[in-house]
XYZ file of C-alpha atoms in Angstrom:
667
model
C -54.418 41.088 -22.686
C -52.797 38.024 -23.771
C -49.097 39.594 -25.213
C -48.994 41.026 -21.036
C -49.933 37.858 -19.645
C -47.247 36.157 -21.759
C -44.944 38.624 -20.469
C -45.450 37.592 -17.060
C -45.528 33.949 -17.441
C -41.571 34.530 -19.107
C -40.681 36.677 -17.102
C -41.172 34.335 -14.179
C -39.881 30.874 -16.518
C -36.696 33.338 -16.413
C -37.053 34.258 -12.898
C -37.114 30.909 -11.981
C -34.560 29.642 -14.370
C -32.257 32.175 -11.948
C -33.205 31.074 -9.154
C -32.508 27.771 -10.286
C -29.106 28.515 -11.946
C -28.077 30.105 -8.438
C -27.832 26.463 -6.991
C -25.309 25.321 -9.142
C -22.008 25.173 -8.501
C -20.930 27.274 -10.981
C -17.206 25.710 -11.231
C -18.697 22.727 -12.475
C -17.499 23.008 -16.269
C -20.243 20.038 -17.602
C -22.573 20.460 -15.168
C -22.809 24.694 -16.775
C -22.509 23.345 -20.608
C -25.297 20.461 -19.768
C -27.687 22.620 -18.513
C -26.947 25.837 -20.543
C -29.778 25.121 -22.572
C -32.401 25.268 -19.794
C -31.381 28.088 -17.247
C -29.938 30.741 -19.904
C -30.169 33.943 -18.402
C -30.679 37.012 -20.630
C -28.607 39.526 -20.778
C -29.303 43.580 -21.535
C -26.260 43.398 -24.203
C -28.043 40.599 -26.050
C -29.394 42.064 -28.661
C -32.836 40.930 -29.969
C -33.552 39.150 -32.745
C -36.797 37.410 -34.384
C -37.520 33.666 -34.272
C -38.213 31.604 -37.399
C -41.465 30.632 -36.686
C -41.276 26.791 -37.390
C -39.369 27.061 -33.878
C -42.261 29.550 -32.207
C -44.079 26.462 -30.605
C -40.802 24.406 -29.964
C -38.995 27.193 -28.170
C -42.576 28.116 -26.049
C -42.717 24.724 -25.244
C -38.480 24.214 -23.530
C -39.475 27.637 -21.980
C -42.978 26.355 -19.742
C -41.754 23.342 -18.986
C -42.564 22.601 -14.931
C -39.760 24.054 -12.353
C -39.988 20.661 -11.349
C -38.004 19.091 -13.685
C -35.642 21.903 -13.818
C -35.148 21.098 -10.174
C -34.725 18.026 -10.099
C -32.746 17.708 -13.031
C -30.156 20.418 -11.295
C -30.276 18.209 -8.551
C -28.995 15.392 -9.699
C -26.301 16.861 -10.619
C -25.465 17.359 -7.812
C -27.090 14.673 -5.059
C -27.586 11.550 -5.724
C -31.131 11.779 -6.038
C -34.154 9.160 -7.386
C -33.415 8.601 -10.761
C -35.979 6.239 -11.479
C -38.334 9.479 -10.024
C -36.525 11.446 -11.662
C -37.438 9.821 -15.653
C -41.573 8.937 -14.324
C -41.423 12.882 -13.459
C -39.777 13.558 -17.051
C -42.244 11.628 -18.896
C -44.904 13.024 -17.628
C -43.963 16.181 -18.592
C -43.188 15.597 -22.106
C -46.989 13.813 -21.932
C -48.490 17.104 -21.070
C -46.291 19.262 -23.552
C -47.213 16.707 -26.099
C -50.439 16.563 -25.470
C -50.227 12.363 -25.593
C -52.655 10.201 -24.605
C -50.270 7.846 -22.440
C -46.975 7.806 -21.887
C -44.600 4.582 -19.842
C -41.199 3.800 -18.531
C -39.334 1.446 -19.971
C -35.899 0.861 -17.449
C -32.815 -0.650 -19.144
C -31.533 -4.111 -17.693
C -27.866 -4.699 -19.403
C -27.309 -7.213 -17.509
C -30.097 -9.279 -18.892
C -30.319 -7.125 -21.900
C -33.937 -7.187 -21.043
C -35.899 -3.692 -20.438
C -38.832 -4.151 -18.245
C -42.426 -1.103 -17.531
C -41.272 0.774 -14.659
C -44.175 1.417 -12.553
C -44.581 4.695 -10.882
C -45.374 3.477 -7.543
C -44.476 -0.370 -7.377
C -41.504 -1.285 -8.090
C -41.385 -4.995 -6.999
C -39.122 -7.424 -8.770
C -41.946 -10.729 -9.104
C -44.369 -8.988 -11.693
C -41.941 -7.027 -13.330
C -43.173 -7.281 -17.981
C -39.835 -7.416 -19.496
C -39.446 -7.868 -23.284
C -35.989 -8.739 -24.354
C -34.249 -6.162 -26.267
C -34.280 -7.276 -30.044
C -35.976 -6.654 -33.722
C -39.570 -7.701 -34.204
C -41.419 -7.040 -30.809
C -42.543 -4.384 -29.234
C -42.068 -0.586 -30.468
C -40.018 0.586 -27.200
C -37.729 -3.216 -27.293
C -37.037 -2.180 -30.888
C -35.962 2.252 -30.161
C -33.781 0.078 -26.787
C -32.206 -2.103 -29.712
C -31.373 0.615 -32.265
C -30.642 3.291 -29.960
C -32.544 5.981 -32.090
C -35.914 7.860 -31.321
C -38.886 6.779 -33.750
C -42.034 8.218 -34.742
C -44.531 5.948 -35.838
C -48.285 6.982 -37.106
C -50.364 4.318 -37.314
C -48.754 1.259 -34.683
C -51.403 -0.743 -36.306
C -50.923 -1.032 -39.575
C -46.813 -1.001 -39.115
C -45.443 -5.198 -39.540
C -42.531 -4.801 -37.915
C -44.090 -4.828 -34.758
C -46.187 -7.297 -34.045
C -46.333 -6.686 -30.393
C -47.343 -3.644 -30.831
C -47.054 -1.246 -28.006
C -46.567 -4.365 -25.444
C -50.052 -4.160 -23.536
C -53.815 -3.407 -24.056
C -56.266 -0.968 -23.236
C -56.774 2.440 -24.676
C -56.503 2.486 -28.687
C -52.988 3.024 -29.937
C -52.431 4.641 -32.848
C -49.777 7.265 -32.934
C -46.576 6.301 -30.979
C -43.463 8.638 -30.502
C -40.934 6.428 -28.739
C -37.108 7.819 -27.425
C -34.410 6.808 -25.951
C -32.404 8.127 -23.255
C -28.752 7.242 -23.799
C -25.986 9.027 -22.765
C -23.125 10.631 -24.625
C -21.073 7.233 -23.819
C -23.793 5.473 -25.785
C -25.120 3.794 -23.371
C -29.312 3.556 -23.674
C -30.356 4.088 -20.077
C -34.148 4.145 -20.143
C -36.997 5.030 -22.924
C -40.030 7.658 -22.779
C -42.658 5.623 -24.971
C -45.405 8.154 -26.047
C -48.761 7.547 -27.674
C -51.985 8.800 -28.945
C -55.498 7.180 -29.893
C -57.210 7.580 -32.931
C -59.057 10.163 -32.227
C -55.853 12.008 -32.462
C -53.882 13.787 -34.744
C -50.703 11.626 -35.040
C -47.202 13.183 -33.807
C -45.631 16.039 -36.147
C -41.796 16.973 -35.711
C -42.502 19.766 -33.022
C -43.681 17.009 -30.426
C -39.995 14.747 -32.191
C -37.968 17.630 -31.671
C -38.894 18.655 -27.612
C -38.977 15.170 -26.786
C -35.140 14.507 -28.327
C -33.923 17.510 -26.862
C -35.101 17.513 -23.276
C -34.451 13.196 -23.292
C -31.101 14.265 -24.514
C -30.009 16.578 -21.936
C -32.006 14.057 -19.294
C -29.342 11.075 -20.925
C -26.418 13.683 -20.642
C -27.604 15.006 -17.335
C -26.934 10.612 -15.882
C -23.373 10.399 -17.779
C -22.575 13.194 -15.629
C -23.952 12.087 -12.446
C -22.343 8.953 -13.219
C -18.800 10.568 -14.053
C -19.210 13.187 -10.814
C -20.447 10.100 -8.792
C -17.497 7.910 -9.908
C -14.376 10.765 -9.704
C -16.227 11.836 -6.048
C -16.300 6.950 -4.905
C -12.419 7.229 -6.766
C -11.165 9.955 -4.356
C -12.985 8.766 -1.639
C -11.176 5.333 -2.363
C -7.634 6.824 -2.831
C -8.044 9.184 0.377
C -8.972 6.415 2.659
C -6.822 3.834 0.635
C -3.915 6.066 1.654
C -4.688 6.594 5.105
C -4.672 3.428 5.557
C -1.723 2.758 4.326
C 0.229 5.254 5.682
C -1.730 3.808 8.828
C 0.306 0.350 8.526
C 3.276 1.631 7.129
C 3.376 3.238 10.679
C 2.950 -0.089 13.081
C 3.201 -3.206 12.515
C -0.772 -4.328 12.154
C -1.843 -7.879 11.997
C -2.933 -9.043 8.630
C -6.678 -9.728 9.414
C -7.915 -6.925 10.668
C -6.069 -5.187 7.741
C -7.517 -7.042 5.439
C -11.097 -7.061 7.658
C -10.925 -2.783 7.482
C -9.780 -3.167 2.747
C -12.148 -5.024 2.315
C -15.238 -3.938 4.826
C -14.336 -0.064 2.357
C -13.704 -2.157 -0.738
C -17.889 -3.528 0.298
C -19.009 0.133 1.167
C -16.898 2.042 -2.114
C -18.809 -0.456 -4.869
C -22.203 -1.455 -2.933
C -20.987 -4.995 -2.688
C -23.332 -7.599 -0.412
C -20.084 -9.397 0.470
C -16.118 -9.586 0.053
C -13.376 -12.657 0.041
C -9.745 -12.089 0.127
C -7.606 -14.448 -1.047
C -3.981 -14.451 0.297
C -1.584 -16.605 -2.457
C 0.907 -18.601 -0.812
C 4.255 -18.560 -2.606
C 5.998 -21.788 -0.547
C 3.207 -23.871 -1.948
C 4.490 -26.394 -4.845
C 1.132 -25.638 -6.719
C -1.303 -22.632 -6.950
C -2.530 -22.614 -2.622
C -4.482 -19.734 -1.135
C -5.046 -18.708 2.536
C -8.806 -17.527 2.921
C -9.907 -14.775 4.440
C -13.933 -14.627 4.364
C -16.391 -12.702 6.837
C -17.747 -14.126 10.039
C -21.391 -15.878 9.617
C -22.944 -13.928 12.354
C -25.297 -10.877 11.997
C -23.394 -7.388 11.242
C -20.051 -9.113 12.111
C -17.518 -7.754 8.881
C -14.468 -9.092 10.948
C -12.509 -10.600 7.911
C -11.864 -14.494 9.307
C -9.243 -17.096 8.305
C -9.951 -20.617 7.671
C -7.941 -23.119 8.786
C -7.579 -25.214 5.289
C -5.802 -23.526 2.121
C -7.467 -23.438 -1.143
C -5.909 -25.120 -4.160
C -6.397 -23.030 -7.080
C -4.898 -24.742 -9.375
C -7.823 -27.086 -9.518
C -10.536 -25.353 -8.036
C -13.293 -24.158 -10.430
C -14.153 -21.179 -8.737
C -13.845 -17.829 -10.108
C -11.384 -16.745 -7.532
C -9.640 -19.879 -9.253
C -10.246 -19.083 -12.627
C -8.358 -15.312 -11.926
C -5.543 -17.027 -10.014
C -4.862 -18.680 -13.179
C -5.510 -16.338 -15.749
C -4.447 -13.088 -13.835
C -7.262 -11.161 -15.569
C -10.607 -9.964 -14.124
C -13.876 -11.545 -13.675
C -16.900 -9.627 -14.153
C -19.785 -11.857 -13.778
C -23.248 -10.228 -14.571
C -25.466 -12.467 -14.280
C -24.393 -15.612 -11.946
C -26.951 -18.400 -12.771
C -26.571 -18.073 -16.920
C -22.895 -17.654 -16.731
C -21.348 -20.631 -17.528
C -18.056 -19.664 -15.256
C -20.358 -20.076 -12.332
C -20.737 -23.076 -10.244
C -23.204 -23.667 -7.358
C -21.124 -26.247 -5.720
C -20.663 -23.728 -3.034
C -24.141 -22.343 -2.794
C -25.666 -25.698 -2.522
C -23.688 -25.636 0.954
C -24.439 -22.596 2.561
C -27.812 -21.787 0.882
C -25.905 -17.740 0.208
C -27.753 -16.894 -3.258
C -25.495 -14.893 -5.897
C -26.306 -12.968 -8.260
C -23.018 -11.048 -9.095
C -19.446 -10.850 -9.078
C -16.716 -9.263 -9.432
C -13.195 -10.717 -8.927
C -9.850 -9.126 -9.950
C -5.998 -10.351 -9.271
C -3.511 -8.307 -6.932
C -0.541 -8.174 -9.271
C 2.903 -7.078 -7.808
C 5.333 -6.443 -10.443
C 5.990 -10.379 -11.781
C 3.775 -12.588 -9.838
C 0.154 -12.329 -8.764
C 0.183 -11.541 -4.798
C -3.632 -12.873 -3.798
C -7.381 -12.408 -5.323
C -9.646 -10.277 -4.145
C -13.567 -10.339 -4.692
C -16.786 -9.372 -4.046
C -20.422 -10.442 -3.789
C -23.942 -9.005 -5.210
C -24.116 -5.713 -6.092
C -26.852 -4.057 -3.172
C -28.018 -0.744 -5.737
C -27.910 -2.528 -8.962
C -28.127 -5.494 -11.095
C -24.198 -6.050 -11.262
C -21.275 -4.193 -10.861
C -20.170 -1.668 -13.187
C -17.345 -0.754 -15.883
C -16.710 2.213 -13.597
C -16.718 -0.072 -10.235
C -13.800 -2.251 -12.053
C -11.902 0.492 -12.717
C -12.740 1.745 -9.039
C -11.289 -2.319 -8.593
C -8.189 -1.210 -10.297
C -7.398 0.970 -8.484
C -8.213 -0.623 -5.085
C -6.672 -3.357 -6.513
C -2.994 -1.027 -6.521
C -3.611 -0.692 -2.975
C -3.966 -4.200 -2.066
C -1.260 -5.430 -3.730
C 1.366 -2.565 -2.158
C -0.107 -3.617 1.635
C 0.268 -7.354 0.727
C 3.374 -6.454 -0.388
C 4.144 -4.886 2.798
C 2.893 -7.426 4.251
C 5.286 -10.062 2.743
C 7.821 -8.015 3.750
C 7.608 -7.837 7.299
C 6.589 -11.151 7.848
C 9.606 -12.296 5.868
C 11.379 -9.925 8.836
C 9.820 -11.203 11.566
C 10.365 -14.935 10.560
C 14.602 -13.944 9.586
C 14.186 -11.944 13.021
C 13.510 -14.690 14.363
C 16.231 -17.295 13.065
C 19.062 -14.712 14.121
C 18.135 -14.579 17.327
C 17.974 -18.831 17.214
C 21.104 -18.645 15.354
C 22.609 -16.109 18.110
C 21.473 -18.928 20.586
C 23.500 -21.355 18.930
C 26.279 -19.313 18.420
C 26.451 -17.971 22.063
C 26.236 -21.965 23.295
C 28.901 -22.692 21.033
C 30.939 -19.589 21.728
C 31.006 -20.431 25.954
C 34.286 -21.611 26.326
C 35.011 -24.945 27.995
C 33.792 -25.755 31.415
C 37.527 -27.265 32.632
C 39.201 -24.400 30.598
C 37.343 -22.092 32.996
C 37.967 -23.663 35.971
C 41.671 -23.700 35.304
C 41.972 -20.323 34.672
C 39.234 -19.945 37.834
C 41.861 -22.110 40.338
C 44.714 -20.005 38.603
C 44.107 -16.996 37.549
C 47.254 -14.536 38.620
C 50.387 -15.737 37.095
C 53.983 -14.429 37.482
C 54.141 -11.190 35.685
C 58.270 -10.911 34.128
C 60.603 -8.245 34.992
C 59.985 -6.035 32.397
C 56.407 -6.121 31.536
C 55.855 -2.732 31.884
C 57.952 -1.642 28.897
C 57.279 -1.544 25.552
C 59.543 -3.783 24.307
C 58.229 -6.761 26.288
C 57.106 -9.366 24.205
C 55.584 -12.009 24.823
C 57.548 -15.679 24.764
C 56.918 -18.943 23.116
C 56.584 -19.990 26.507
C 54.543 -17.824 28.425
C 51.593 -18.574 25.879
C 49.516 -20.653 27.935
C 50.035 -17.514 30.324
C 48.545 -15.123 28.220
C 44.766 -14.948 29.396
C 46.020 -14.345 33.291
C 48.425 -11.504 31.709
C 44.935 -10.415 30.167
C 42.799 -10.470 33.782
C 46.520 -8.841 35.124
C 46.585 -5.728 32.681
C 42.529 -5.315 32.936
C 42.591 -5.049 36.947
C 45.870 -2.918 36.717
C 44.101 -0.041 34.435
C 40.512 -0.243 35.664
C 40.403 -2.077 39.138
C 39.796 -4.552 40.787
C 36.577 -3.559 42.371
C 35.416 -2.047 38.816
C 34.969 -6.300 37.185
C 32.731 -8.741 37.873
C 35.786 -11.190 38.130
C 34.226 -14.446 37.043
C 32.406 -12.870 33.705
C 35.322 -11.315 33.007
C 37.212 -14.594 32.935
C 34.664 -16.187 30.461
C 35.279 -13.278 28.629
C 38.720 -12.976 27.989
C 38.731 -16.817 27.189
C 35.690 -16.177 24.624
C 37.597 -13.212 22.945
C 40.831 -16.130 22.794
C 38.326 -18.436 21.103
C 37.117 -16.306 18.673
C 40.591 -15.493 17.343
C 41.449 -17.579 14.317
C 44.241 -20.091 13.896
C 45.664 -17.182 11.780
C 50.008 -16.293 10.742
C 49.374 -12.602 11.778
C 45.514 -12.218 13.147
C 45.504 -14.322 15.857
C 45.569 -13.834 19.683
C 48.943 -13.551 19.719
C 48.343 -9.843 17.784
C 45.695 -8.999 19.895
C 47.448 -9.864 23.041
C 50.791 -7.793 22.201
C 48.509 -5.406 20.967
C 46.824 -5.129 24.289
C 50.091 -5.112 26.560
C 50.666 -1.831 24.120
C 46.994 0.078 25.534
C 48.306 -0.859 28.364
C 51.565 0.448 28.890
C 50.036 3.866 27.338
C 47.330 3.754 29.846
C 49.094 2.977 33.035
C 51.508 6.102 32.006
C 48.237 8.526 31.514
C 45.191 7.919 33.541
C 45.491 11.011 33.897
C 44.891 12.163 30.315
C 41.840 9.933 29.994
C 38.349 9.257 31.674
C 37.303 6.281 33.712
C 34.887 5.091 30.628
C 38.211 5.433 27.826
C 40.174 3.641 30.180
C 37.378 0.691 30.087
C 36.560 0.980 26.486
C 40.042 1.075 25.011
C 42.017 -1.577 26.774
C 38.779 -3.900 25.885
C 39.260 -2.760 22.140
C 42.596 -3.392 21.665
C 42.050 -6.790 22.772
C 38.598 -7.338 20.062
C 40.058 -5.165 17.479
C 40.614 -8.424 15.507
C 38.368 -10.544 15.740
C 37.343 -13.106 13.710
C 39.157 -11.872 10.858
C 39.960 -13.659 7.849
C 42.856 -13.568 6.757
C 41.628 -10.854 4.056
C 42.150 -7.222 3.256
C 39.242 -5.108 2.634
C 40.389 -4.674 -0.361
C 39.793 -7.871 -1.212
C 36.553 -8.663 0.249
C 35.275 -5.574 -1.844
C 36.653 -6.727 -4.984
C 35.102 -10.560 -4.468
C 31.682 -8.911 -3.093
C 32.229 -10.872 0.071
C 28.781 -10.820 2.519
C 30.470 -8.169 4.849
C 30.757 -6.089 2.031
C 27.376 -6.029 1.317
C 26.501 -5.557 4.618
C 29.128 -2.724 5.496
C 29.839 0.532 2.993
C 33.682 1.154 4.775
C 35.870 -0.003 7.275
C 34.308 -3.785 6.468
C 36.663 -5.838 8.544
C 36.524 -3.537 11.412
C 32.706 -2.923 11.705
C 32.137 -7.084 11.538
C 34.968 -6.960 14.537
C 32.683 -4.605 16.288
C 29.638 -6.139 16.089
C 31.250 -9.745 16.898
C 32.924 -7.517 19.459
C 29.495 -6.252 20.865
C 27.395 -9.618 21.045
C 29.997 -11.590 23.247
C 29.425 -8.366 25.480
C 25.646 -8.207 25.353
C 25.778 -12.112 27.398
C 28.173 -10.614 29.891
C 28.754 -7.853 32.286
C 32.339 -7.828 32.598
C 32.215 -4.397 34.023
C 30.148 -3.094 37.200
C 28.341 0.048 35.632
C 24.823 1.549 34.841
C 22.743 0.744 31.220
C 23.109 4.293 30.574
C 27.154 4.126 30.641
C 27.103 1.096 28.975
C 25.852 2.487 26.037
C 28.537 5.485 26.425
C 30.934 2.106 26.580
C 29.395 0.880 23.369
C 30.088 4.209 21.773
C 33.685 4.365 22.873
C 34.178 0.654 21.519
C 33.387 1.057 18.463
C 35.350 4.389 17.349
C 38.199 2.800 19.073
C 37.521 -0.352 16.970
C 36.831 1.460 13.782
C 40.530 3.127 14.642
C 42.072 0.896 13.623
C 41.373 0.761 9.756
C 44.404 2.142 7.969
C 42.099 4.555 6.042
C 40.518 6.912 8.620
C 44.280 6.921 10.181
C 45.647 8.999 7.314
C 42.752 11.182 7.815
C 42.895 11.331 11.569
C 46.983 11.808 11.823
C 46.463 14.427 9.014
C 44.451 16.579 11.107
C 45.712 16.123 14.641
C 49.686 17.096 12.874
C 47.084 20.150 11.877
C 46.960 20.976 15.341
C 50.069 20.534 17.004
C 51.908 22.749 14.463
C 49.331 25.236 14.327
C 49.683 24.919 18.786
C 45.716 24.714 19.208
C 45.431 20.929 20.244
C 43.070 21.057 23.737
C 43.059 17.282 25.384
C 39.350 18.772 27.000
C 38.517 19.321 23.460
C 35.947 16.524 22.287
C 36.897 16.529 19.405
C 40.520 16.693 19.732
C 40.636 13.311 22.435
C 38.746 11.839 20.016
C 41.797 11.933 17.521
C 44.334 10.707 20.076
C 42.749 7.972 21.226
C 42.602 6.660 17.319
C 46.085 7.519 17.400
C 46.466 5.066 20.170
C 44.719 2.633 18.831
C 46.496 2.445 15.661
C 49.744 3.048 17.482
C 48.831 -0.282 19.554
C 48.175 -1.611 16.312
C 51.725 -1.544 14.429
C 53.952 -1.817 18.003
C 55.207 -5.340 16.910
C 57.052 -3.180 14.882
C 58.442 -1.541 17.230
C 59.359 -4.515 19.072
C 63.216 -5.928 19.302
C 64.680 -6.820 15.473
C 64.017 -10.215 15.595
C 60.495 -9.969 17.179
C 60.420 -7.024 14.649
C 61.118 -9.717 11.149
C 59.321 -12.777 12.850
C 55.190 -10.970 13.244
C 56.936 -9.456 9.067
C 57.683 -13.048 8.057
C 53.644 -13.847 9.426
C 51.888 -11.151 7.642
C 53.581 -12.352 4.279
C-alpha cells in the first residue's frame, strides 16, 4: 500500500517537473544546464539501476521538494521576480526538508561589507540588524567571510563564535549554515538553519540537501544576472544605435541629444540623477560645460549651466575623472575619502553612490558623464560599469559628431563673413562704374570681326566697352541687365592679376575669338549655350596665379588639396560663380540660371589641356567615321569644349609679331 502511494507521489512530481520544464526556453543552454538535476525527465530508453542506500534519503528529499520552489526559480530565470521573497521560500523549504527548528536568512551588503537579517514581511532600513563580515562574530558572518558551509553540532561550546547565532530565543544547539555563492565567487546571501537541544544534530544528508539547493540557487542568480546584463546591453546598443542614426541624419540641438542620452542611461543603470560634462578644448585649463537636470518635479530635460566648471582644481568626482581619465565607482559616498559634501550642504541632495566615467576619443578626453544613487540597489555593480563603458563609446561618437558640427557651423559662418568682405572688396571703384556708364560704347575697329584682329596698346582702355559690345551682339540687348553687366565686366577685370600672360588682355583675346565663332554659328548653338560660352571665355582664367596645375600638385598647394583634377580650372569656375551669384546679368529664370551654371563649368573645365587631348581624340574618331551629329548632346559637348580650347590658344594664330609677343609673355 505504501509502495503504491509512493509510486503515485513520484509520478505526480515527475509530471509537475515536466509541466514546469515546458515553460522553460529550451534554446537557453545555460538555463537547461542549471536546472537539469531538478527537472530531469525519465525516458523509456533509460536503464533502471539500483541506487546506493546512502543516497536514498537524499534523493527522496530532492524529488519531493515543493513544486513552488521549482516554479519560482524557473520564473526567476526568465523574469525579474522578487529575489528576496524567493530566497525566503527556499529557506522555508530547507527548514521543512531538514526538520530544522528554525531558519534565518541573511542578505549580504557588498558595499558596506556587512550582512543583515532579512525579515519576510518587513524590509525597512531603519530597523535592520547588521553584522560586519568577519571572523570572531556570529556564525553567519563567519560563513559569509569564508564563503564556505559550516555545520556545528554544539554552537554553545564553540569558541569561534562568541556571539553565537546573534539572537536570543530557543535553546539553539546544532547549526547548519550555508552561503549562496554565485559561480563567479560573489556571496549573495546566507541561510542559517538550527536545531534545539532536544533535537539531534544535523547530519551529512541534511548538509548535502542544503549544498545542492543553495548551489543551484546561486547558479540561478548568476544566470539571471548574466541574462539581465545581456538584455540591458542589447537594449542599450539598440537604443544608442537608433539615437546615433537619428542625430547623424539631422541636426539636433545638443541639449536635446544629451537629455536623451542621460535619460536612457539613468533608465538602464537604474540611477536617480545624471550629469553631463563637455570639456572645452579652447580653454587653457581643464574647463567644462555642465548639463544638469532641472529642479522641477519630474523634469528630465538637461539644461546647460551659465558658468563653466574648472575641473583642473575642482575637488568633485567629475574633476578627478577628467584629470585621471579613469572610471570612479563610489559605493558608499559618505565613507569614501574621494567624496566631498560641499555641494550637498548647499543643495540638500543626499548622495549615496556615484558612477562617473570619462568619455574618451582617440587622443583626449571629450567629456565626463556621471550618474548618482542606484535606485534598486545599494551601489553600482561591475555589470553597470561594463554597460557604462559601452554607453561612453556612443557618447564619444555623439560628442565628436557634435563638435564637428559646431566647427562646421562656425566655419560656414566665417566663410559667409569672409565672402561678404570679399564681395565688398571685389566691387569696382564707383568712379570706374560712373565712367563706364557714361561711355558704354566706343568706335568698333574696322576688322574687329576677323580672327586676325588683336587689341593694340592704345585700345587697352576700351576693352571693357568692347567686351560689352561683344556680349550684346551675340546675346541681344533685351536679354541683358546693362547696369549689372557693366559692374560684372569691371569686377572680372579687377579679378585678373597683373601677370605677363594670364591677365585681362588674354581673357579679352579669348572672348574675342569666341565672339567670332558664335557670330558665325548662331544657328548651331542654343541661346543658353551662347550666353554661357561668351561668359566662360571671359572668366576662364580668373585670379590665375601664374603657375601650372603640375606645379600646384608638386608643392601640395591649398588648391591641389581642394581639387583632385583640373585644379586651376575648378578654381576659376568657383571665382566666376562667386561674382555671378551677386549679380543678375541676364534676364532668365532660376531653372535657366542653374543650366547656365552647369554649362559654364563644363566650358571652363574644358580649357584644361589634359581634357583637350581626350576630347580631340573622341571628336576625331567621330569625324573620321562620319558620325558627328550636332543634335547629339554628347557630340555637342565635344564641340563646345574644342571651341573653348581653340579660343584659349588663338593667340598663337595671330599675325607673327603679335604671336611672338604672346609667346615671349608665356616664357
